[in-house]
Coordinates of C-alpha atoms and ligand atoms in Angstrom, one line a residue:
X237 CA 109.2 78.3 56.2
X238 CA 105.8 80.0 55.2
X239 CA 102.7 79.5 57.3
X240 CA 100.5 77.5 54.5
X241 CA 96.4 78.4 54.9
X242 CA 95.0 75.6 52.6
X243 CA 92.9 79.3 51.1
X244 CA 90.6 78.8 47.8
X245 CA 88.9 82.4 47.5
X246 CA 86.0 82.3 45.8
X247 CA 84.4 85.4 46.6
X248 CA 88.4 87.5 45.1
X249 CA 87.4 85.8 41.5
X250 CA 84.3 88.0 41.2
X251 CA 83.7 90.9 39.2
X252 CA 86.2 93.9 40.5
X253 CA 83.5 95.5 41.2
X254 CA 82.4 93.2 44.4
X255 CA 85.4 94.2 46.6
X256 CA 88.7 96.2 46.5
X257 CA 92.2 94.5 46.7
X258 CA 93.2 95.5 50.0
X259 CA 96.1 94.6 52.1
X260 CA 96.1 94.5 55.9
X261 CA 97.7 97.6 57.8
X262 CA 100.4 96.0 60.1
X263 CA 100.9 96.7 63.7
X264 CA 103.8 97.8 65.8
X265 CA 104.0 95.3 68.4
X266 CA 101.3 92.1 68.3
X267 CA 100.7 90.1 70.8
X268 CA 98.0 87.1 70.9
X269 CA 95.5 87.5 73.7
X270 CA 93.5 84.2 72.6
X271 CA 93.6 81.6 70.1
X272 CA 90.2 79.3 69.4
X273 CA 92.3 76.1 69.0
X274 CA 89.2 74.1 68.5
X275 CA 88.1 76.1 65.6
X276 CA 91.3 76.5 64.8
X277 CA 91.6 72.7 64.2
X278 CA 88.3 72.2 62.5
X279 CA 89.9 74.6 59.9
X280 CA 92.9 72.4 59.4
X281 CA 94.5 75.0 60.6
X282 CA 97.2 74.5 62.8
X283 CA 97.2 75.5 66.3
X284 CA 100.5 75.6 67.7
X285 CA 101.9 77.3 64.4
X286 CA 99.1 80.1 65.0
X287 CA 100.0 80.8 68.4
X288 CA 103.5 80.8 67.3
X289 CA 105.5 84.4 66.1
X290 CA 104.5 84.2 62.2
X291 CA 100.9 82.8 62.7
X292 CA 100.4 86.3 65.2
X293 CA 101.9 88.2 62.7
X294 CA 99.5 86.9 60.6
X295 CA 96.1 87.4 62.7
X296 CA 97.5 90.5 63.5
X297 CA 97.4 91.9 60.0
X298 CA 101.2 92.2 59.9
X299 CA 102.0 89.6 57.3
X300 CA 99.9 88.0 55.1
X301 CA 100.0 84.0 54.3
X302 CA 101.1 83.4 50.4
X303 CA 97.7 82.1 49.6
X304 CA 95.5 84.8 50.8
X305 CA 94.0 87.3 48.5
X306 CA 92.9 90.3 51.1
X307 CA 89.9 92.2 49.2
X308 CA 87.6 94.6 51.2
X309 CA 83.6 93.4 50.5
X310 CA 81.7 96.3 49.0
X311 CA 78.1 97.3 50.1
X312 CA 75.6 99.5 51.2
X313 CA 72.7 99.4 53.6
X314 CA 70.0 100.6 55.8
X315 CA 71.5 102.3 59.2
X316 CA 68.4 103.1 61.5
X317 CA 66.1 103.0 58.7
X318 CA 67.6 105.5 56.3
X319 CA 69.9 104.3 53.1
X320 CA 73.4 104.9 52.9
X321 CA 74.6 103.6 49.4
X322 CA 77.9 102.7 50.2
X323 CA 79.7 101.2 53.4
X324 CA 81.6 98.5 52.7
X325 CA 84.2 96.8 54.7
X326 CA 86.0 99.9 56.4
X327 CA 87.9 98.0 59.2
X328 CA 87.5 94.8 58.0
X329 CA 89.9 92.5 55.7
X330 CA 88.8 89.0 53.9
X331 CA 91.8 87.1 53.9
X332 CA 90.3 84.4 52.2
X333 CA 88.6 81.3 52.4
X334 CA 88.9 77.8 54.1
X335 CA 86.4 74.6 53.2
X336 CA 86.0 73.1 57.0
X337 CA 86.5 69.3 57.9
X338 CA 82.4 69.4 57.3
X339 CA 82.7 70.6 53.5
X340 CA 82.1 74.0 54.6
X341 CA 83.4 77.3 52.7
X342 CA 84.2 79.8 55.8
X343 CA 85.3 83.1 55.5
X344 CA 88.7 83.7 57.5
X345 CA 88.6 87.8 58.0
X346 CA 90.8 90.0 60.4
X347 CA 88.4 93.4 61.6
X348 CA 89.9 96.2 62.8
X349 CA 93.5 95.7 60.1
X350 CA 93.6 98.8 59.0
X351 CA 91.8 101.4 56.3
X352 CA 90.6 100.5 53.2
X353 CA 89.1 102.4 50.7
X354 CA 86.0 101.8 52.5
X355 CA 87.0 103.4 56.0
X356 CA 85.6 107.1 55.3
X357 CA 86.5 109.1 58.0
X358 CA 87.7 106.0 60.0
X359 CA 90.7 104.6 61.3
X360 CA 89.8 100.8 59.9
X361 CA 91.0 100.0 63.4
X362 CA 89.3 98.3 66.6
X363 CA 89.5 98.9 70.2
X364 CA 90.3 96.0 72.8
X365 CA 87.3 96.5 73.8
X366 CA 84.8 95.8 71.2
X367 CA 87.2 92.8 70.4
X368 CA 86.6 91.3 73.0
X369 CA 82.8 91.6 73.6
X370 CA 82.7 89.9 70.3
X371 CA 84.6 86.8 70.7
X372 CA 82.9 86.7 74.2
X373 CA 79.2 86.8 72.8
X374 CA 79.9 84.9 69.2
X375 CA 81.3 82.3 71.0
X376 CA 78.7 82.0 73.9
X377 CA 76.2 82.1 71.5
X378 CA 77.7 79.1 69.3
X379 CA 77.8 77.2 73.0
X380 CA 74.0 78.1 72.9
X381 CA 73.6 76.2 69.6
X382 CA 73.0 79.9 67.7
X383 CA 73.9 80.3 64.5
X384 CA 76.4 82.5 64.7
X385 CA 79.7 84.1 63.6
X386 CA 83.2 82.8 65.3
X387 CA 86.1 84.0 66.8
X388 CA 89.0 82.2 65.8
X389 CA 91.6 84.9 67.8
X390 CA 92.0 88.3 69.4
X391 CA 95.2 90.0 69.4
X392 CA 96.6 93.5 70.7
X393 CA 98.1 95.4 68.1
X394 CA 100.7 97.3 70.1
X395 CA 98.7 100.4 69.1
X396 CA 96.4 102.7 70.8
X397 CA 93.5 103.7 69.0
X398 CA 91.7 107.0 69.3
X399 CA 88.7 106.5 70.3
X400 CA 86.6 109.2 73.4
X401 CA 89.9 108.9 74.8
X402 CA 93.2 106.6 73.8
X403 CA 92.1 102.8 74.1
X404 CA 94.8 99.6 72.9
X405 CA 94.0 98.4 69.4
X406 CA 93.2 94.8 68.7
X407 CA 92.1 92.8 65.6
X408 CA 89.8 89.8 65.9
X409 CA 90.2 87.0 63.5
X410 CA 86.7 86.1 62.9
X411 CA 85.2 82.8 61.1
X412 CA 81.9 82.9 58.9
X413 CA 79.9 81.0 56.3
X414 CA 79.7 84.4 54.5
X415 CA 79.7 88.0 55.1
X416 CA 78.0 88.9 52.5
X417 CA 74.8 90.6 53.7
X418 CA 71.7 92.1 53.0
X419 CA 73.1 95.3 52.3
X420 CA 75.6 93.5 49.9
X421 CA 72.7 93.2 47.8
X422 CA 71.4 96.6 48.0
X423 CA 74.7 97.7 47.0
X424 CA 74.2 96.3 43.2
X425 CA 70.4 96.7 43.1
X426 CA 70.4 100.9 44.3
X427 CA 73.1 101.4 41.7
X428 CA 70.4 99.8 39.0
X429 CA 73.6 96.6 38.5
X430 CA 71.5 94.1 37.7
X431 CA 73.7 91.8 36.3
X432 CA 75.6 92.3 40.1
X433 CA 72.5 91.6 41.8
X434 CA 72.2 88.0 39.5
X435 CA 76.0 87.2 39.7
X436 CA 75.7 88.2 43.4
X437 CA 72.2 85.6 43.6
X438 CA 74.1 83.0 41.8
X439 CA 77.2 82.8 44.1
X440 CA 74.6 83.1 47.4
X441 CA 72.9 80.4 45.3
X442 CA 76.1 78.2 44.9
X443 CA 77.8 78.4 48.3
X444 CA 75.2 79.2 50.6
X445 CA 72.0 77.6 49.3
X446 CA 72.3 74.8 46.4
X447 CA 69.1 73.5 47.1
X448 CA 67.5 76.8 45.3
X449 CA 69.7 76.3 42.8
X450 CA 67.7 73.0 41.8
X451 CA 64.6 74.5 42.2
X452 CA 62.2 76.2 39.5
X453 CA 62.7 79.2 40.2
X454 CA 66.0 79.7 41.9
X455 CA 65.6 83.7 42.8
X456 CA 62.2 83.2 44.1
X457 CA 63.5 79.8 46.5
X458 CA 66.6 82.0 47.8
X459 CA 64.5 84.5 49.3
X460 CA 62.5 81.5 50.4
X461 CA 65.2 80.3 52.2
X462 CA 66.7 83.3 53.4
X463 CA 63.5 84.5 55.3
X464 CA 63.2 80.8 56.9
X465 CA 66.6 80.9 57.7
X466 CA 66.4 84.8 59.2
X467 CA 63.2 84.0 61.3
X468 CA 64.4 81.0 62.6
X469 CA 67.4 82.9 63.7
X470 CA 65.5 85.6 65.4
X471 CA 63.2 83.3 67.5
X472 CA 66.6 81.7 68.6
X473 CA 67.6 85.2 70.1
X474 CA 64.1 85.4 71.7
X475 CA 64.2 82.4 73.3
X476 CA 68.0 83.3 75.1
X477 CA 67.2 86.9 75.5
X478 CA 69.8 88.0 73.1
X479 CA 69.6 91.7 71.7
X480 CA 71.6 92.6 68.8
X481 CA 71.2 96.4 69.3
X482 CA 72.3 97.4 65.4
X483 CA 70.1 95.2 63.1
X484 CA 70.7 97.6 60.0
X485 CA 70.8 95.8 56.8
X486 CA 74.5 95.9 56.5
X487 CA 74.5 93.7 59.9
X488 CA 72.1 91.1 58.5
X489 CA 74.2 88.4 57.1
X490 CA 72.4 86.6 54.3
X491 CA 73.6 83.0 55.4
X492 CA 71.3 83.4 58.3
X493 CA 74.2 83.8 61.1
X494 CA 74.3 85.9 64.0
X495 CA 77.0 88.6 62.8
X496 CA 78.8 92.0 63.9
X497 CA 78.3 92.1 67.2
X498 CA 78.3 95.5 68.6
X499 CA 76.4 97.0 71.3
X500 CA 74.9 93.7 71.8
X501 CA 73.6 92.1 75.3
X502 CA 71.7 89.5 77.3
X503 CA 68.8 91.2 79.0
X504 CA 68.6 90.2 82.5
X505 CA 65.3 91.2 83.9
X506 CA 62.3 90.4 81.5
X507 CA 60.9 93.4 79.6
X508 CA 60.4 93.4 76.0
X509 CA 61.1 96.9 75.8
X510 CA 64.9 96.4 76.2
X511 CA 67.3 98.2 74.6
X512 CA 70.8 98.6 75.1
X513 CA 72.5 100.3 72.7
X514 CA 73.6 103.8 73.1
X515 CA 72.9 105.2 69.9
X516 CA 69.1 103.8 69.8
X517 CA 67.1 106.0 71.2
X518 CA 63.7 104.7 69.7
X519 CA 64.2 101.5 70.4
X520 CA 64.3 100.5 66.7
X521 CA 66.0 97.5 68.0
X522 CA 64.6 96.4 71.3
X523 CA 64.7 93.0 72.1
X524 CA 60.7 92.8 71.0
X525 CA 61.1 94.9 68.0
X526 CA 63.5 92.5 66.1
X527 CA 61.4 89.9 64.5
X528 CA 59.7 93.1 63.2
X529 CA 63.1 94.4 61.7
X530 CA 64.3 91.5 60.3
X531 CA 61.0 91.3 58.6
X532 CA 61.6 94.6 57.2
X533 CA 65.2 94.3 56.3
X534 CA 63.9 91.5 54.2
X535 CA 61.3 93.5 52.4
X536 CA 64.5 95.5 51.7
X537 CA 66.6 92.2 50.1
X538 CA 63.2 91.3 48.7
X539 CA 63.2 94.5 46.4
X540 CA 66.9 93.9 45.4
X541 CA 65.6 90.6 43.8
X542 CA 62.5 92.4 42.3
X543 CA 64.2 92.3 38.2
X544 CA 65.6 89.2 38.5
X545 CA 61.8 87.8 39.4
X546 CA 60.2 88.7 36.2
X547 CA 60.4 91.4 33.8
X548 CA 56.8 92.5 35.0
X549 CA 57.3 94.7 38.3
X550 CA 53.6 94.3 39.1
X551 CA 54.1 90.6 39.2
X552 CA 57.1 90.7 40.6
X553 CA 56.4 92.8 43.7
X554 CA 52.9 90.3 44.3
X555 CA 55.8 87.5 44.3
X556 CA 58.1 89.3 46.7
X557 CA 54.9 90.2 48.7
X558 CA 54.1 86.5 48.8
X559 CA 57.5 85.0 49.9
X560 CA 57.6 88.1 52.8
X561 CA 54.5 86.9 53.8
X562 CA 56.2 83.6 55.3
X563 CA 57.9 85.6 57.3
X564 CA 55.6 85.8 60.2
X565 CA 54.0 82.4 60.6
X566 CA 57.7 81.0 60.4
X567 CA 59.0 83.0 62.9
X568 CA 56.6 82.5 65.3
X569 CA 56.4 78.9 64.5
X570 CA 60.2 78.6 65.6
X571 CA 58.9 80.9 68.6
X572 CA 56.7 78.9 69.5
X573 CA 58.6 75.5 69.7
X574 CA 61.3 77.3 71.1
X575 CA 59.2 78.1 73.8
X576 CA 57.5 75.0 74.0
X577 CA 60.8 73.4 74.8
X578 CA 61.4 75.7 77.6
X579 CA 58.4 75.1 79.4
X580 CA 59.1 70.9 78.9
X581 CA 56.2 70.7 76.6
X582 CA 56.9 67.5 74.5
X583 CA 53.2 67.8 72.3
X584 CA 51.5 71.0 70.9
X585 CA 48.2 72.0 71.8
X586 CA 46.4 75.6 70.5
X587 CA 46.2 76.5 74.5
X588 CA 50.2 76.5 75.4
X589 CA 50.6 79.7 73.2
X590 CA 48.7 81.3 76.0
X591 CA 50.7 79.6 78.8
X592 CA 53.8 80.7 77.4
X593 CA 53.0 84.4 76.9
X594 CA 50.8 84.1 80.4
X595 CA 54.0 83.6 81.8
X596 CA 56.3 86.2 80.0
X597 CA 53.7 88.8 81.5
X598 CA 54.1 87.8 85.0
X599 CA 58.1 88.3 83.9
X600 CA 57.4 91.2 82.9
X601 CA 55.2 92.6 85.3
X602 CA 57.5 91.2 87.9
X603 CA 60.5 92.0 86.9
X604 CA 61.6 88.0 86.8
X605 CA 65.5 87.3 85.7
X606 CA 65.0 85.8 82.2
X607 CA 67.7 83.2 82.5
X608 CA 67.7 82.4 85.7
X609 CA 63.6 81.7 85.4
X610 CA 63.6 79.1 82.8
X611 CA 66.3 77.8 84.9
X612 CA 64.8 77.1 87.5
X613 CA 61.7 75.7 86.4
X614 CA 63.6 73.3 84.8
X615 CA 64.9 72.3 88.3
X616 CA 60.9 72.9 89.6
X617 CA 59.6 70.4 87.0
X618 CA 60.4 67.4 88.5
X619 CA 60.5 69.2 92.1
X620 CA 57.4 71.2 93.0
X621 CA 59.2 71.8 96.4
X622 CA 61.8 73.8 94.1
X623 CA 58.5 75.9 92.9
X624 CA 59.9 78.5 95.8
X625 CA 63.1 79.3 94.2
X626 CA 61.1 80.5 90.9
X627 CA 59.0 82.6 93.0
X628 CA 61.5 84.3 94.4
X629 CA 62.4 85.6 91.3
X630 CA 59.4 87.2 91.2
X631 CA 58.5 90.4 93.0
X632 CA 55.1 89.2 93.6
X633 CA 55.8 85.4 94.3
X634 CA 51.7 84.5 93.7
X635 CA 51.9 85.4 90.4
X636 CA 54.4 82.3 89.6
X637 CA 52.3 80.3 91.7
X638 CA 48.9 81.0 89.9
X639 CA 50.3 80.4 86.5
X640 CA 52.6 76.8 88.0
X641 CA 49.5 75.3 88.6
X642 CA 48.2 75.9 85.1
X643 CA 51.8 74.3 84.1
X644 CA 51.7 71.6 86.1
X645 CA 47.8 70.6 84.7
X646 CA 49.3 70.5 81.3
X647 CA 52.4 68.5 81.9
X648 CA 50.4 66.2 83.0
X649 CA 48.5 65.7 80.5
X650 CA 51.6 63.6 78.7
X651 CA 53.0 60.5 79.6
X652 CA 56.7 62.2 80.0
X653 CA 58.0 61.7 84.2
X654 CA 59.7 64.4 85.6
X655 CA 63.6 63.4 85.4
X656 CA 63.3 63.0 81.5
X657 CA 61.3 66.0 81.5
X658 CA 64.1 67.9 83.4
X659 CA 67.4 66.7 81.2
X660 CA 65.6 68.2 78.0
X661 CA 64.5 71.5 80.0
X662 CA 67.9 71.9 80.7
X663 CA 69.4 71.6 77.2
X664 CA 66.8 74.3 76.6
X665 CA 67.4 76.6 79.5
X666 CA 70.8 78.1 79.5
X667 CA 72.5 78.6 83.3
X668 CA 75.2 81.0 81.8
X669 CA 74.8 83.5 79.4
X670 CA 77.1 86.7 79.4
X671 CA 75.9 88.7 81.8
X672 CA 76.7 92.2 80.6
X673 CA 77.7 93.3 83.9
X674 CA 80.1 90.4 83.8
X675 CA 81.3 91.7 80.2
X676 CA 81.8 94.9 81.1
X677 CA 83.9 93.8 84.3
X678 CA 86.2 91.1 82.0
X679 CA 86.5 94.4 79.5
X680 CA 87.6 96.6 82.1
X681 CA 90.3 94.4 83.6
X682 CA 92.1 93.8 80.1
X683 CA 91.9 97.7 79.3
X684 CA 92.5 99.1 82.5
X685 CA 94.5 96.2 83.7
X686 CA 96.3 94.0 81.3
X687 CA 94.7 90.9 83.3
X688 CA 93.0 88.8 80.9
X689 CA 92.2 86.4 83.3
X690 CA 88.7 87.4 84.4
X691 CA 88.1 87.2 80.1
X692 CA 89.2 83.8 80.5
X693 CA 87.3 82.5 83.2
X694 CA 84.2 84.2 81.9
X695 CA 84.7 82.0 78.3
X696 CA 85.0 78.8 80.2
X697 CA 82.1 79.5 81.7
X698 CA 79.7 80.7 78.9
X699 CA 81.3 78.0 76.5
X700 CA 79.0 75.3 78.8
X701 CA 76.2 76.9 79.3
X702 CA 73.9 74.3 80.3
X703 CA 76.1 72.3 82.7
X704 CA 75.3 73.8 86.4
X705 CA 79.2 74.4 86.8
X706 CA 78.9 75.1 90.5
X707 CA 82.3 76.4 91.1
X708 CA 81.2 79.3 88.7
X709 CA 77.6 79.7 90.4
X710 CA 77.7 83.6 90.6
X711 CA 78.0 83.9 87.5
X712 CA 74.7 82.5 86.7
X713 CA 73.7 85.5 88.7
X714 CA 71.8 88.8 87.9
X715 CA 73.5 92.1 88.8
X716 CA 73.0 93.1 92.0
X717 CA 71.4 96.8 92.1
X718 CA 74.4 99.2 91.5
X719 CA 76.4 96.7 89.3
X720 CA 73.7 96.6 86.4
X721 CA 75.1 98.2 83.0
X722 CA 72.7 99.4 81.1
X723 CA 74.2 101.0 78.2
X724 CA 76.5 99.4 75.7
X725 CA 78.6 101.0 72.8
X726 CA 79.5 100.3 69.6
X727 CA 83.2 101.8 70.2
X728 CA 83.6 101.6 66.2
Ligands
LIG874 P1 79.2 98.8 62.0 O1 78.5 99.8 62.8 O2 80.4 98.2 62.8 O3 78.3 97.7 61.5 O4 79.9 99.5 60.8 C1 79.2 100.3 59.9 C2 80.1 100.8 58.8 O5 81.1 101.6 59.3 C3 80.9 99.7 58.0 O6 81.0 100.1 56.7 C4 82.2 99.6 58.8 O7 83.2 99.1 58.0 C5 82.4 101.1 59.0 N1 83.3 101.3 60.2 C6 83.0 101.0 61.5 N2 84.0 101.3 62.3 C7 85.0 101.8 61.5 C8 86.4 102.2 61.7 N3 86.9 102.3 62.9 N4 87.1 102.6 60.6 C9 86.6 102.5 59.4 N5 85.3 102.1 59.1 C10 84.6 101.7 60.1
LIG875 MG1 78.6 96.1 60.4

């Protein structure tokens, strides 16, 4: 009996042009290292039959479900600021797609299945590695309440991969509203297909965003959208110290979802200034530089819409110029509520801007853990005897205590008590994020190891992040000095 994916794959009955009819390399030996039975479910798909031998086979690129129509997106992007005209899907399959028990279209792709005709010099393959950091962080940040990219399962392939040295190959099944992504866009637009860039607008417009469709001007309200959707998104990171370490255009999904997680990481001490990524040496993507990137990245999805705006490029650019202008006070209107919820704030006033930053100074300055700060002034709020245990994170405990008292005057100028206070600072202030000294440990265990168990525990853990979980209290921890890791890699 066939495996039966209820597929309907809307994206395989565009143009030819849009994608290339690609089948999935299979594997020697697969073997399924973890199944998201949850999402799994909320696919309709089934979970026991996807553990089971064919439904591996399956995730593992080795056989491919009737319905499934496996094409290879095509597009292009920006890579650290400079355009490269065509990428496309080199290591990354779109099975098809599934409409969710919420009415939702979701992509269902294997990466790392094999070459396509988009691979260049690659191997279309992915290391365990990488696999894992990805379900890891996509699904930790989905706990966090992120928009976000899933992980529906990681297998082994049975295959080594070549990477600075042999690593085992694996192939994550991952789960999103789209992948279609800025640089999708540029794709059609740089090669002057502007029929492409509308069919492309009007599918976006369709699945992603039907509420521009009834609007006057549908072009105009999808960039709209997008750049509410992107800022919002951004000031999310911001508020959990997430970096996304390759924000090129071709990583900048246009449904406004965290996607292709690569050298990403939690920053543990404050400091805008953080950069993990191997390969960024400028700090292009430092964890305060990326509301300034996504901001460009949309001027560049702004100038793919430029012909379909008007006919007049004058006017058309003053319209683009218009809609980018949102940009900023959005994001830092989702910024600043985010942050207003950390600090317990239930009102707005002008002066709590200033509190806020006031505080991410002495962070900075002070080298305070990010996390583990908001944390415990959620604890503090209705405590002031629990004041100490922010101060200690701070290398120069007065300069908590200064800015608490400030904190304290405001809270009480609102009605709010303390113990209601404290239940909505925690569902603001995450306990456990992935610490990426705890990543890199779980990584090295499965590679070096075979024991996925430290992966395991690790997902439990992040997967409730605002419970206390005190059987797992370390790993609410910082890294202790010699166990920080302060380089990531993208191990494509
Ligand atoms: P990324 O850095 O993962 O966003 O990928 C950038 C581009 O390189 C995309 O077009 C990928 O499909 C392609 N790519 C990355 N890794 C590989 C690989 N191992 N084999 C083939 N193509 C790859
Ligand atoms: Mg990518």
């Amino acid at each position: 009996m066939t495996f039966h994916f209820p597929f309907d794959n809307s994206y395989a009955r565009l143009p030819e042009r849009f994608f290339t009819r690609t089948a999935p390399t299979p594997v020697g030996g697969p073997r399924l290292v973890r199944l998201n039975r949850e999402l799994a479910l909320h696919l309709g798909l089934d979970p026991d039959r996807l553990a089971g031998p064919d439904g591996v086979e399956i995730l593992a690129g080795r056989r491919v479900p009737d319905e499934a129509e496996p094409i290879a997106m095509a597009y292009a992007g920006h890579q650290f600021g400079s355009f490269v005209p065509q990428l496309g899907d080199g290591r990354a399959i779109l099975l098809g797609e599934i409409v969710d028990h919420d009415g939702v279209r979701r992509d269902i792709q294997l990466k790392g299945a094999g070459p396509t005709p988009f691979s260049r010099r690659g191997d279309g393959r992915a290391a365990l590695g990488p696999v894992l950091r990805e379900y890891l962080v996509s699904e930790a940040m989905a706990a966090l309440g992120i928009p976000t990219t899933r992980a529906l399962a990681a297998v082994t392939t049975g295959e080594a991969v070549v990477r600075e040295r042999m690593l085992p190959g694996a192939v994550l099944a991952r789960v999103a509203a789209s992948h279609i992504r800025v640089g999708t866009f540029e794709f059609f637009a740089t090669r002057g297909d502007v029929e492409g860039t509308r069919l492309l607008a009007d599918y976006v417009i369709a699945r992603l965003y039907p509420e521009a469709g009834k609007a006057e001007r549908p072009y105009h309200a999808l960039l709209d959208a997008v750049i509410e959707r992107q800022a919002e998104l951004v000031a999310r990171w911001l508020t959990v110290g997430f970096i996304h370490g390759v924000m090129n255009t071709d990583n900048m999904s246009i449904a406004g979802e965290t996607i292709d997680y690569g050298p990403c990481a939690f920053m543990d001490a404050y400091d805008p200034a953080t950069v993990f990524s191997s390969i960024d040496q400028h700090g292009r993507y430092a964890y305060g530089n990326q509301p300034r990137i996504a901001h460009w990245n949309l001027a560049r999805l702004a100038e793919t819409l430029l012909p379909l705006f008007s006919d007049d490029q004058d006017k058309a650019i003053a319209e683009a110029e218009e809609a980018l202008s949102a940009f900023g006070p959005r994001f830092e209107a989702a910024l600043h509520a985010g942050l207003r919820r950390k600090l317990g704030l239930f009102t707005e006033r002008p002066e709590d801007v200033a509190l806020a930053r006031d505080l991410l100074r002495g962070m900075a300055e002070q080298r305070a853990d990010f996390t583990l700060t908001f944390r415990r002034l959620a604890n503090a709020v209705a405590d002031p005897a629990r004041d100490d245990e922010v101060a200690a994170l701070f290398a120069d405990p007065s300069a908590y205590r200064e800015w608490a008292q400030r904190w304290r005057e405001r809270l009480s100028e609102e009605p709010q008590d303390g113990a209601t206070r404290r239940v909505a600072m925690r569902t603001a202030n995450p306990a456990f994020i992935p610490r990426n000294h705890r990543v890199e440990a779980v990584i090295a265990a499965a590679v070096e190891r075979d024991d996925f168990a430290p992966f395991e525990k690790l997902l439990a853990v992040v997967a409730r992040p605002y419970e206390d979980q005190p059987a797992f209290a370390d790993y609410a921890d910082p890294p202790q000095p010699g166990e920080e890791v302060r380089q990531t890699f993208c191990g494509t």
